[in-house]
Coordinates of C-alpha atoms in Angstrom, one line a residue:
M1 CA 82.6 -143.3 0.9
E2 CA 86.0 -142.4 0.0
D3 CA 86.0 -139.2 -0.3
N4 CA 84.2 -138.8 2.9
N5 CA 86.5 -141.0 5.1
T6 CA 89.9 -138.2 3.0
I7 CA 88.1 -135.6 4.7
L8 CA 88.1 -137.2 7.8
S9 CA 90.6 -137.9 7.7
S10 CA 92.0 -134.6 6.9
K11 CA 90.1 -132.8 9.8
R12 CA 91.6 -135.7 12.5
E13 CA 95.2 -134.2 11.1
T14 CA 94.5 -130.6 11.2
N15 CA 92.7 -130.2 14.3
W16 CA 96.2 -132.5 15.2
Y17 CA 98.3 -129.5 14.3
R18 CA 96.1 -126.8 15.7
W19 CA 96.3 -129.1 19.2
S20 CA 100.2 -129.0 19.3
L21 CA 100.0 -125.8 18.7
V22 CA 97.9 -125.8 21.7
V23 CA 100.7 -128.0 23.9
I24 CA 103.4 -125.9 22.4
I25 CA 102.0 -122.6 23.7
L26 CA 101.3 -123.9 27.1
L27 CA 104.7 -125.5 27.3
F28 CA 106.2 -122.4 26.6
L29 CA 103.9 -120.3 29.1
I30 CA 105.0 -123.2 32.1
W31 CA 108.6 -122.5 31.9
R32 CA 108.7 -118.8 31.1
V33 CA 105.8 -117.4 33.4
P34 CA 106.8 -118.4 36.7
L35 CA 110.0 -116.4 35.6
V36 CA 107.9 -113.2 34.7
M37 CA 106.8 -113.5 38.0
R38 CA 109.5 -113.6 40.0
E39 CA 112.5 -112.4 38.6
A40 CA 114.0 -109.6 39.5
G41 CA 114.4 -106.0 38.2
G42 CA 117.0 -106.7 34.5
Q43 CA 118.7 -104.5 31.7
D44 CA 116.8 -101.8 30.7
E45 CA 113.5 -102.8 32.8
E46 CA 114.7 -99.9 35.0
W47 CA 113.9 -97.9 31.8
F48 CA 110.4 -99.3 30.6
A49 CA 108.7 -101.3 33.2
I50 CA 107.4 -97.9 35.0
P51 CA 106.3 -95.9 32.9
G52 CA 102.1 -97.7 32.0
S53 CA 102.1 -97.0 35.8
T54 CA 102.9 -93.2 35.4
I55 CA 100.7 -93.3 32.5
W56 CA 97.4 -95.7 34.7
Q57 CA 98.5 -93.6 37.6
E58 CA 98.9 -89.5 35.7
G59 CA 98.6 -90.3 32.3
I60 CA 102.3 -89.0 30.9
P61 CA 105.2 -92.4 30.7
R62 CA 107.1 -91.2 32.4
V63 CA 110.0 -92.5 34.8
P64 CA 110.6 -90.3 38.0
F65 CA 113.7 -91.6 39.8
V66 CA 115.9 -90.3 36.6
P67 CA 116.3 -86.4 37.4
Q68 CA 119.2 -86.2 34.5
R69 CA 118.5 -82.6 33.3
N70 CA 121.9 -83.3 31.4
R71 CA 121.0 -82.1 27.4
E72 CA 122.6 -85.0 25.5
S73 CA 121.6 -87.8 27.3
A74 CA 118.9 -90.3 25.9
F75 CA 116.4 -90.0 29.5
Y76 CA 116.8 -85.6 29.6
N77 CA 114.2 -84.6 31.2
V78 CA 112.3 -88.4 31.1
D79 CA 111.2 -87.8 35.2
K80 CA 108.5 -85.7 33.3
A81 CA 107.9 -87.7 30.1
L82 CA 110.0 -90.5 28.5
F83 CA 110.7 -89.7 24.5
A84 CA 113.6 -92.0 24.2
L85 CA 111.1 -94.7 22.8
P86 CA 107.6 -95.2 21.0
P87 CA 105.4 -95.5 24.2
L88 CA 102.4 -98.7 22.7
F89 CA 104.7 -100.6 24.8
Y90 CA 103.6 -98.5 28.0
Y91 CA 100.1 -97.5 26.9
A92 CA 99.7 -101.9 26.4
S93 CA 100.7 -102.4 29.7
A94 CA 99.1 -99.1 31.8
P95 CA 95.2 -101.3 31.0
L96 CA 97.1 -103.8 33.7
Y97 CA 98.1 -101.4 36.5
A98 CA 93.9 -101.7 36.9
V99 CA 93.9 -105.0 38.6
L100 CA 98.1 -106.0 39.5
P101 CA 100.7 -104.6 41.4
P102 CA 103.3 -101.6 40.4
T103 CA 105.4 -104.3 39.7
Y104 CA 108.6 -105.4 36.4
S105 CA 106.2 -108.9 35.9
T106 CA 102.8 -106.5 35.5
T107 CA 104.5 -104.6 32.6
R108 CA 106.8 -107.8 31.8
L109 CA 103.2 -109.7 30.5
V110 CA 102.4 -107.8 27.6
S111 CA 106.0 -108.8 26.1
I112 CA 104.9 -112.4 27.4
T113 CA 102.1 -111.9 25.9
A114 CA 103.4 -110.9 22.3
G115 CA 106.1 -113.8 22.3
V116 CA 102.5 -116.4 21.9
G117 CA 101.7 -114.2 19.5
A118 CA 104.2 -114.7 18.0
I119 CA 104.3 -118.3 17.9
I120 CA 100.5 -118.2 16.9
L121 CA 101.8 -115.8 13.4
I122 CA 104.6 -118.1 12.8
Y123 CA 102.4 -121.7 12.4
L124 CA 99.5 -119.8 10.1
L125 CA 102.0 -117.5 7.8
A126 CA 103.2 -121.7 7.1
W127 CA 99.4 -123.0 6.6
R128 CA 99.2 -119.7 4.4
I129 CA 102.5 -119.1 2.3
L130 CA 104.1 -123.0 2.0
K131 CA 99.7 -125.4 2.6
D132 CA 102.7 -126.9 5.6
P133 CA 101.1 -126.9 8.3
L134 CA 103.9 -129.3 10.2
A135 CA 106.6 -127.0 9.1
G136 CA 103.9 -123.9 11.5
V137 CA 105.0 -127.2 14.1
I138 CA 108.6 -127.2 14.3
G139 CA 109.1 -124.1 12.9
T140 CA 106.8 -122.5 16.2
G141 CA 107.9 -125.7 18.6
L142 CA 111.9 -125.0 18.3
F143 CA 110.5 -121.2 18.2
S144 CA 109.4 -121.6 22.1
L145 CA 112.2 -123.4 22.5
S146 CA 114.8 -120.0 21.4
R147 CA 117.3 -116.8 23.1
L148 CA 115.6 -114.8 20.4
L149 CA 112.0 -115.2 22.3
F150 CA 113.0 -116.5 25.6
L151 CA 115.0 -112.7 26.7
P152 CA 112.2 -110.3 24.7
A153 CA 109.8 -112.2 25.7
M154 CA 110.8 -111.3 30.0
I155 CA 111.4 -108.4 29.8
S156 CA 110.2 -104.8 30.3
R157 CA 110.7 -104.1 26.5
P158 CA 109.3 -103.6 23.3
D159 CA 111.0 -105.7 21.2
M160 CA 108.6 -109.0 21.3
L161 CA 105.6 -106.0 21.1
C162 CA 107.5 -105.0 18.4
G163 CA 108.4 -108.1 16.7
M164 CA 105.0 -109.4 16.1
W165 CA 103.8 -106.7 14.7
G166 CA 105.8 -107.0 12.3
L167 CA 104.5 -110.6 11.6
A168 CA 100.9 -109.7 11.2
A169 CA 101.9 -107.3 9.4
L170 CA 102.8 -109.5 6.7
W171 CA 100.2 -112.5 7.7
M172 CA 97.9 -109.8 6.5
M173 CA 100.0 -108.4 3.4
W174 CA 100.0 -112.1 2.7
R175 CA 95.3 -112.7 2.8
W176 CA 96.3 -109.4 0.6
Y177 CA 98.3 -111.5 -2.0
D178 CA 95.6 -114.3 -1.9
N179 CA 92.3 -112.8 -2.1
E180 CA 92.3 -111.0 -4.8
K181 CA 94.3 -108.0 -3.8
R182 CA 91.0 -107.3 -1.1
Y183 CA 92.1 -103.7 -0.4
R184 CA 90.7 -103.6 3.3
D185 CA 93.4 -106.6 4.0
L186 CA 96.5 -104.5 2.8
I187 CA 94.1 -101.5 5.4
L188 CA 95.7 -104.1 8.5
A189 CA 98.7 -103.7 7.4
G190 CA 98.8 -100.7 7.4
I191 CA 97.2 -100.2 10.5
C192 CA 99.7 -103.2 12.2
L193 CA 103.4 -100.8 10.6
G194 CA 101.7 -98.6 11.7
L195 CA 100.7 -99.8 15.4
G196 CA 104.7 -101.9 14.7
M197 CA 106.4 -97.9 14.6
L198 CA 104.8 -96.7 17.3
T199 CA 106.1 -99.3 19.7
H200 CA 110.3 -99.9 18.5
P201 CA 112.2 -98.0 16.0
F202 CA 113.3 -101.4 14.1
A203 CA 109.5 -101.4 12.4
I204 CA 111.5 -99.7 9.9
V205 CA 112.8 -103.0 8.1
F206 CA 109.5 -104.8 7.8
C207 CA 107.8 -101.5 7.2
I208 CA 110.3 -101.5 3.9
Q209 CA 109.9 -104.8 3.4
V210 CA 106.2 -104.4 3.3
G211 CA 106.1 -100.9 1.5
L212 CA 107.7 -103.1 -1.4
W213 CA 106.1 -105.3 -1.9
A214 CA 102.9 -103.1 -1.7
V215 CA 104.5 -101.9 -4.8
L216 CA 106.7 -104.4 -6.2
T217 CA 103.7 -106.0 -6.8
Q218 CA 102.2 -106.1 -10.2
G219 CA 99.8 -104.0 -11.6
T220 CA 100.0 -100.6 -13.3
W221 CA 101.7 -98.2 -12.3
R222 CA 98.3 -96.7 -10.9
E223 CA 97.4 -99.4 -9.0
R224 CA 101.1 -99.6 -7.5
F225 CA 100.7 -95.9 -6.2
S226 CA 97.6 -96.4 -4.2
R227 CA 98.4 -99.5 -2.4
G228 CA 101.5 -97.7 -1.6
T229 CA 99.5 -94.1 -0.8
V230 CA 97.1 -96.6 1.0
I231 CA 99.6 -98.9 3.1
T232 CA 101.9 -95.9 3.7
G233 CA 98.4 -93.2 5.1
C234 CA 97.2 -95.9 7.4
A235 CA 101.1 -96.4 9.2
L236 CA 101.3 -92.8 8.9
A237 CA 97.7 -92.1 10.4
I238 CA 98.3 -95.1 13.7
F239 CA 101.9 -93.4 13.9
A240 CA 100.6 -89.4 14.1
L241 CA 98.5 -91.2 17.3
W242 CA 102.2 -90.4 19.4
L243 CA 101.8 -86.7 18.1
P244 CA 99.7 -85.2 21.2
L245 CA 102.1 -86.0 23.4
I246 CA 105.1 -84.6 21.3
F247 CA 103.8 -81.6 21.1
A248 CA 104.1 -81.7 24.8
Y249 CA 107.3 -81.9 25.0
P250 CA 109.0 -80.6 22.0
E251 CA 111.9 -80.4 23.4
T252 CA 112.2 -83.1 25.5
F253 CA 110.8 -85.7 23.0
R254 CA 113.4 -84.4 19.8
L255 CA 116.3 -84.9 22.5
Q256 CA 115.7 -87.9 24.1
F257 CA 114.9 -89.7 20.5
S258 CA 117.5 -87.5 19.3
N259 CA 120.4 -89.1 21.1
N260 CA 119.2 -92.1 21.9
V261 CA 118.2 -92.8 18.7
L262 CA 118.9 -91.2 15.8
D263 CA 122.9 -90.0 17.1
R264 CA 124.1 -94.2 17.9
S265 CA 123.0 -95.7 14.4
G266 CA 125.7 -94.0 12.7
P267 CA 125.4 -91.9 9.7
G268 CA 122.5 -91.3 7.5
L269 CA 119.3 -94.3 6.9
I270 CA 120.0 -93.9 2.9
S271 CA 124.2 -94.4 3.7
R272 CA 123.3 -96.8 5.9
L273 CA 121.0 -99.3 3.1
L274 CA 123.6 -98.8 0.5
F275 CA 126.5 -99.8 2.3
P276 CA 126.2 -101.7 5.5
W277 CA 129.1 -104.0 5.1
P278 CA 131.2 -102.2 7.8
Y279 CA 128.4 -102.7 11.0
F280 CA 127.9 -106.4 9.5
P281 CA 130.8 -108.1 11.8
T282 CA 129.0 -105.9 15.3
Q283 CA 126.1 -107.0 14.5
L284 CA 126.6 -110.2 13.8
G285 CA 128.9 -110.5 16.6
L286 CA 126.1 -109.8 18.9
L287 CA 123.1 -112.4 17.4
R288 CA 125.1 -114.9 18.0
E289 CA 126.3 -113.3 21.6
Y290 CA 122.5 -113.1 22.2
A291 CA 121.8 -116.6 20.4
G292 CA 125.0 -119.2 20.3
T293 CA 126.6 -120.7 18.8
I294 CA 124.3 -123.7 18.3
Q295 CA 121.4 -122.5 18.0
L296 CA 122.5 -119.9 16.0
T297 CA 123.6 -122.3 13.2
L298 CA 120.6 -123.7 13.1
M299 CA 119.3 -120.9 11.5
T300 CA 121.6 -120.8 9.1
G301 CA 120.7 -123.2 8.4
G302 CA 117.0 -123.3 8.3
L303 CA 117.2 -119.8 5.9
L304 CA 120.1 -122.1 3.4
A305 CA 117.9 -125.0 3.4
G306 CA 114.8 -122.6 3.0
T307 CA 116.6 -121.0 0.3
W308 CA 117.4 -123.8 -1.6
L309 CA 114.4 -125.5 -1.2
A310 CA 112.4 -122.1 -3.2
W311 CA 115.2 -122.6 -5.2
R312 CA 113.4 -125.4 -7.3
S313 CA 110.4 -125.0 -6.1
V314 CA 108.0 -123.6 -8.6
D315 CA 105.6 -121.6 -6.8
R316 CA 106.3 -117.9 -6.5
R317 CA 105.1 -118.3 -2.0
P318 CA 108.2 -120.1 -1.1
R319 CA 110.8 -117.7 -2.2
I320 CA 109.1 -114.5 -1.7
L321 CA 109.3 -116.2 2.0
I322 CA 113.4 -116.2 1.7
Y323 CA 112.8 -112.8 0.2
L324 CA 111.7 -111.1 3.1
S325 CA 113.8 -113.8 5.2
W326 CA 117.7 -112.7 3.5
S327 CA 116.5 -109.1 3.5
S328 CA 115.3 -109.1 6.9
I329 CA 118.9 -108.8 8.4
Y330 CA 120.3 -107.0 5.9
L331 CA 117.9 -104.0 6.7
L332 CA 118.2 -104.9 10.6
I333 CA 122.2 -104.0 10.6
A334 CA 122.0 -101.3 7.9
C335 CA 118.3 -100.2 9.4
Q336 CA 120.4 -99.5 13.2
G337 CA 124.7 -99.2 11.8
S338 CA 126.1 -99.5 15.4
H339 CA 123.3 -99.1 17.1
P340 CA 123.6 -102.1 19.8
T341 CA 121.0 -105.6 18.6
K342 CA 119.3 -107.9 19.9
G343 CA 116.1 -108.5 20.5
Y344 CA 115.7 -107.2 18.1
W345 CA 116.4 -110.0 16.1
C346 CA 113.3 -111.9 16.9
Y347 CA 111.4 -110.1 14.1
P348 CA 114.2 -111.8 11.5
G349 CA 114.4 -115.0 14.2
A350 CA 110.9 -116.2 13.6
L351 CA 111.4 -116.4 9.9
L352 CA 114.0 -118.1 10.4
F353 CA 113.0 -121.2 12.6
L354 CA 109.9 -121.2 9.6
C355 CA 112.0 -121.5 7.4
L356 CA 114.5 -124.3 9.6
G357 CA 110.2 -125.5 10.3
W358 CA 110.0 -126.3 6.9
G359 CA 113.5 -128.5 5.3
L360 CA 112.7 -130.0 8.9
S361 CA 109.3 -132.1 7.7
R362 CA 110.2 -132.0 4.1
L363 CA 112.9 -134.2 5.7
G364 CA 110.6 -135.6 7.8
R365 CA 108.3 -136.3 5.9
N366 CA 110.5 -138.1 3.2
F367 CA 112.3 -140.2 5.6
W368 CA 108.5 -141.4 7.8
E369 CA 107.2 -142.7 3.4
H370 CA 110.5 -145.5 4.3
S371 CA 110.6 -148.5 6.3
L372 CA 109.9 -148.1 9.8
T373 CA 114.1 -147.6 10.7
W374 CA 113.7 -144.6 8.9
R375 CA 110.6 -143.6 11.0
V376 CA 112.6 -143.9 14.1
A377 CA 115.7 -142.0 12.2
A378 CA 113.0 -139.3 11.8
V379 CA 112.0 -138.8 15.2
S380 CA 115.3 -140.2 17.0
G381 CA 116.3 -136.0 14.6
A382 CA 113.5 -134.2 16.2
L383 CA 114.6 -135.1 19.6
I384 CA 118.1 -133.6 18.6
F385 CA 116.9 -130.7 17.6
V386 CA 115.2 -130.5 20.6
A387 CA 117.9 -131.3 22.7
A388 CA 119.7 -128.5 20.4
M389 CA 117.4 -126.1 22.0
F390 CA 118.4 -126.2 25.7
P391 CA 121.8 -125.1 26.0
G392 CA 120.8 -121.4 27.3
S393 CA 117.6 -122.1 26.7
G394 CA 116.8 -121.2 30.9
I395 CA 115.8 -124.4 31.9
R396 CA 118.0 -124.7 34.5
T397 CA 117.2 -121.1 36.5
W398 CA 113.6 -123.2 35.8
V399 CA 114.0 -126.0 37.7
A400 CA 116.3 -123.4 40.7
H401 CA 112.8 -121.3 41.0
I402 CA 111.3 -124.8 41.3
Q403 CA 113.4 -126.3 43.3
N404 CA 112.8 -123.1 45.8
W405 CA 109.2 -121.7 45.1
S406 CA 108.5 -120.3 48.4
N407 CA 112.1 -118.9 48.7
V408 CA 111.9 -115.8 49.1
N409 CA 115.4 -115.2 47.8
Y410 CA 113.5 -116.1 44.6
S411 CA 110.6 -114.0 44.7
G412 CA 111.4 -110.6 43.7
P413 CA 109.1 -108.7 44.8
R414 CA 109.1 -110.7 48.0
F415 CA 113.2 -109.2 48.3
A416 CA 113.0 -106.5 47.7
Q417 CA 109.5 -105.5 50.4
Q418 CA 112.2 -106.8 52.9
I419 CA 114.6 -104.0 52.5
I420 CA 112.2 -101.8 51.7
D421 CA 110.3 -102.2 55.7
D422 CA 114.3 -102.4 57.3
I423 CA 114.9 -98.8 55.3
P424 CA 113.0 -95.3 57.2
P425 CA 110.4 -94.7 54.8
D426 CA 111.2 -90.9 54.8
A427 CA 115.5 -91.9 53.5
R428 CA 117.0 -90.7 50.2
V429 CA 117.3 -95.0 48.8
T430 CA 120.0 -94.2 45.8
V431 CA 118.0 -98.0 43.8
D432 CA 119.6 -100.7 41.4
R433 CA 118.3 -101.7 38.5
A434 CA 117.1 -105.2 39.8
F435 CA 115.0 -102.7 43.0
V436 CA 114.6 -99.7 41.8
Y437 CA 111.1 -100.2 40.7
N438 CA 109.4 -101.4 43.5
F439 CA 110.9 -98.9 45.9
S440 CA 109.4 -96.2 43.8
A441 CA 106.3 -98.0 43.6
A442 CA 106.1 -98.0 47.5
G443 CA 106.4 -94.2 47.1
R444 CA 110.2 -94.0 48.3
K445 CA 112.4 -90.5 47.9
T446 CA 114.6 -93.1 44.8
L447 CA 116.9 -92.7 42.4
L448 CA 118.4 -94.7 40.3
S449 CA 121.7 -96.5 40.7
M450 CA 123.6 -95.3 37.5
M451 CA 127.0 -93.9 37.2
R452 CA 126.8 -93.5 33.2
E453 CA 125.9 -89.6 32.5
F454 CA 124.6 -90.4 29.0
Y455 CA 122.1 -92.3 31.2
F456 CA 121.9 -91.1 34.8
D457 CA 124.9 -90.3 36.4
A458 CA 123.4 -90.4 40.7
R459 CA 126.4 -89.6 42.6
K460 CA 125.7 -86.3 41.9
F461 CA 122.4 -86.6 44.1
P462 CA 123.7 -87.2 48.3
Y463 CA 121.3 -90.4 50.0
D464 CA 121.3 -91.5 52.7
Y465 CA 121.2 -95.5 51.7
L466 CA 122.3 -97.7 48.6
V467 CA 120.7 -100.7 47.3
V468 CA 123.1 -102.6 45.4
S469 CA 123.1 -105.8 43.3
Y470 CA 124.9 -108.4 40.6
D471 CA 124.5 -105.3 38.1
S472 CA 126.5 -102.7 41.1
Q473 CA 129.1 -104.5 42.5
E474 CA 129.9 -105.0 39.0
R475 CA 130.7 -101.8 38.5
D476 CA 131.6 -101.0 41.5
T477 CA 129.4 -98.6 42.9
S478 CA 129.8 -99.0 46.9
Q479 CA 132.8 -97.5 46.0
A480 CA 132.3 -95.4 43.4
F481 CA 129.5 -93.6 46.1
N482 CA 131.9 -94.0 48.7
G483 CA 129.7 -96.6 51.0
R484 CA 130.2 -98.2 54.3
L485 CA 128.4 -101.8 54.0
I486 CA 125.9 -102.4 57.7
A487 CA 123.6 -105.3 55.2
T488 CA 123.3 -108.5 53.4
Y489 CA 120.5 -109.9 51.4
G490 CA 120.5 -113.0 49.6
D491 CA 123.0 -115.3 48.9
P492 CA 126.0 -113.6 46.6
H493 CA 127.0 -117.5 45.1
D494 CA 123.5 -118.8 44.7
P495 CA 123.3 -116.8 40.2
F496 CA 120.4 -118.2 40.3
S497 CA 118.2 -116.6 43.3
C498 CA 118.3 -112.4 44.6
Y499 CA 120.6 -110.4 46.0
A500 CA 121.6 -107.0 48.0
E501 CA 123.4 -105.3 49.6
V502 CA 123.0 -101.7 51.6
Y503 CA 124.8 -99.6 52.5
V504 CA 125.4 -96.5 54.0
P505 CA 127.7 -92.9 53.6
Q506 CA 131.1 -93.8 55.0
D507 CA 130.1 -90.6 58.1
S508 CA 126.4 -92.2 58.6
P509 CA 125.4 -92.8 61.8
V510 CA 123.8 -96.0 61.2
Q511 CA 125.2 -98.9 61.9
E512 CA 123.3 -102.4 60.7
L513 CA 119.6 -102.5 59.6
H514 CA 118.1 -106.7 60.9
K515 CA 121.8 -108.2 61.3
S516 CA 119.2 -111.2 62.1
R517 CA 118.8 -110.6 58.2
N518 CA 122.4 -112.1 57.2
K519 CA 122.7 -114.4 60.1
Q520 CA 120.0 -116.3 58.4
L521 CA 121.8 -117.4 55.7
G522 CA 125.1 -117.5 57.5
L523 CA 125.9 -114.2 56.3
R524 CA 128.7 -110.8 58.0

């Protein structure tokens, strides 16, 4: 009878953890999906949102509004084919365009789905490695609030999808490690590595980790060589799926990939792996800017707490987790070198939040075993940690969008459409990245309003209308294009809503565009 009660109690506890995970995912989606569906285009989305649509329509990933012919550019011939990054992210988004409109929001669904996948994988890793589902609940809960998940899961970039493949590869390696070294799990791990490589070059971080794990695990030299061959072969076989597209545009691939990835990282990879120290200040500074001081402090504390717990443990499993956590930081900095890294931190960040969850789980259980006062202290401490995650988590933006749900200025697609409707259909339009995809998808003659030759310089091309938003304002785009303001849209004093200005060349006879748009908000 006692055994039956124990089994029932264990099942209830397991169900509680699982439902907690479901609640975390639902809250994450409630918090993030409104912004995914409504915000205008952000950093790098002008490059990586539209290729999924062109794949669905034509079979080729490309950026039609950037006719770049500078061979030193990261986007040389990008209007013909995009090779600046591997293409799996675009191919994953392509089927969505069968049922959804061509907007930034559609492509972002891949990132937010990958974010949910990462949350689930952290929980599964806690079960598998630490045998501590509470650590998984705490780790996933805090990670779901973090800026390291918030930003890459909300934009049309491949960072989040690549990070998810890394966590999936670790999950498969743990299955292999626990289940008598079954080659099936090793093959699946290799496939995950290949999918990561086919998504983004920072996959090299977890490829090195998993490869060394497979080779260094106890066994004969023949067994180690066999494991290394299997996992490498599977990864390369998946990555080779990119080759047909590369062979179709070899020169475009060579120039784009070299200019965007290889040349921007600094000296050779071996040199950076052996001597990464010059890059630590820059990359850690970027991490602090990206995560914020509070969240970075929590992650650092979690890593140190996890290291201390693993050192005291007689089990090798937590030590492997700590090796993976420390090495993910080292390898990311070494592999990326001087290349800017922000969204890439979603992969090491997931491991650091898992360590933080483990430390807080152990601490919370110790408190819970004491008196009611200690239990109240444990609950209060948990609430403090949750509250500490809110600064910079996007809560003010979410509240602003919910309060202004029917306001067209808070809906990127609707806001862009009203500008499109006001501009003559046959006009040549140079557009800020916030709305360039919307104009291109509407069939307009569109150019991206970029002014950096390494990417694209639209000043070389004539235009009839220039659409400027926050990003272009900061770069004084209107002055550089010698434009004359004829219309404004939105409220420039509201940082959470869309805003745009429309210019024409100084000698253009056009005087105004629907002046009533401006009068609605009292603008002139």
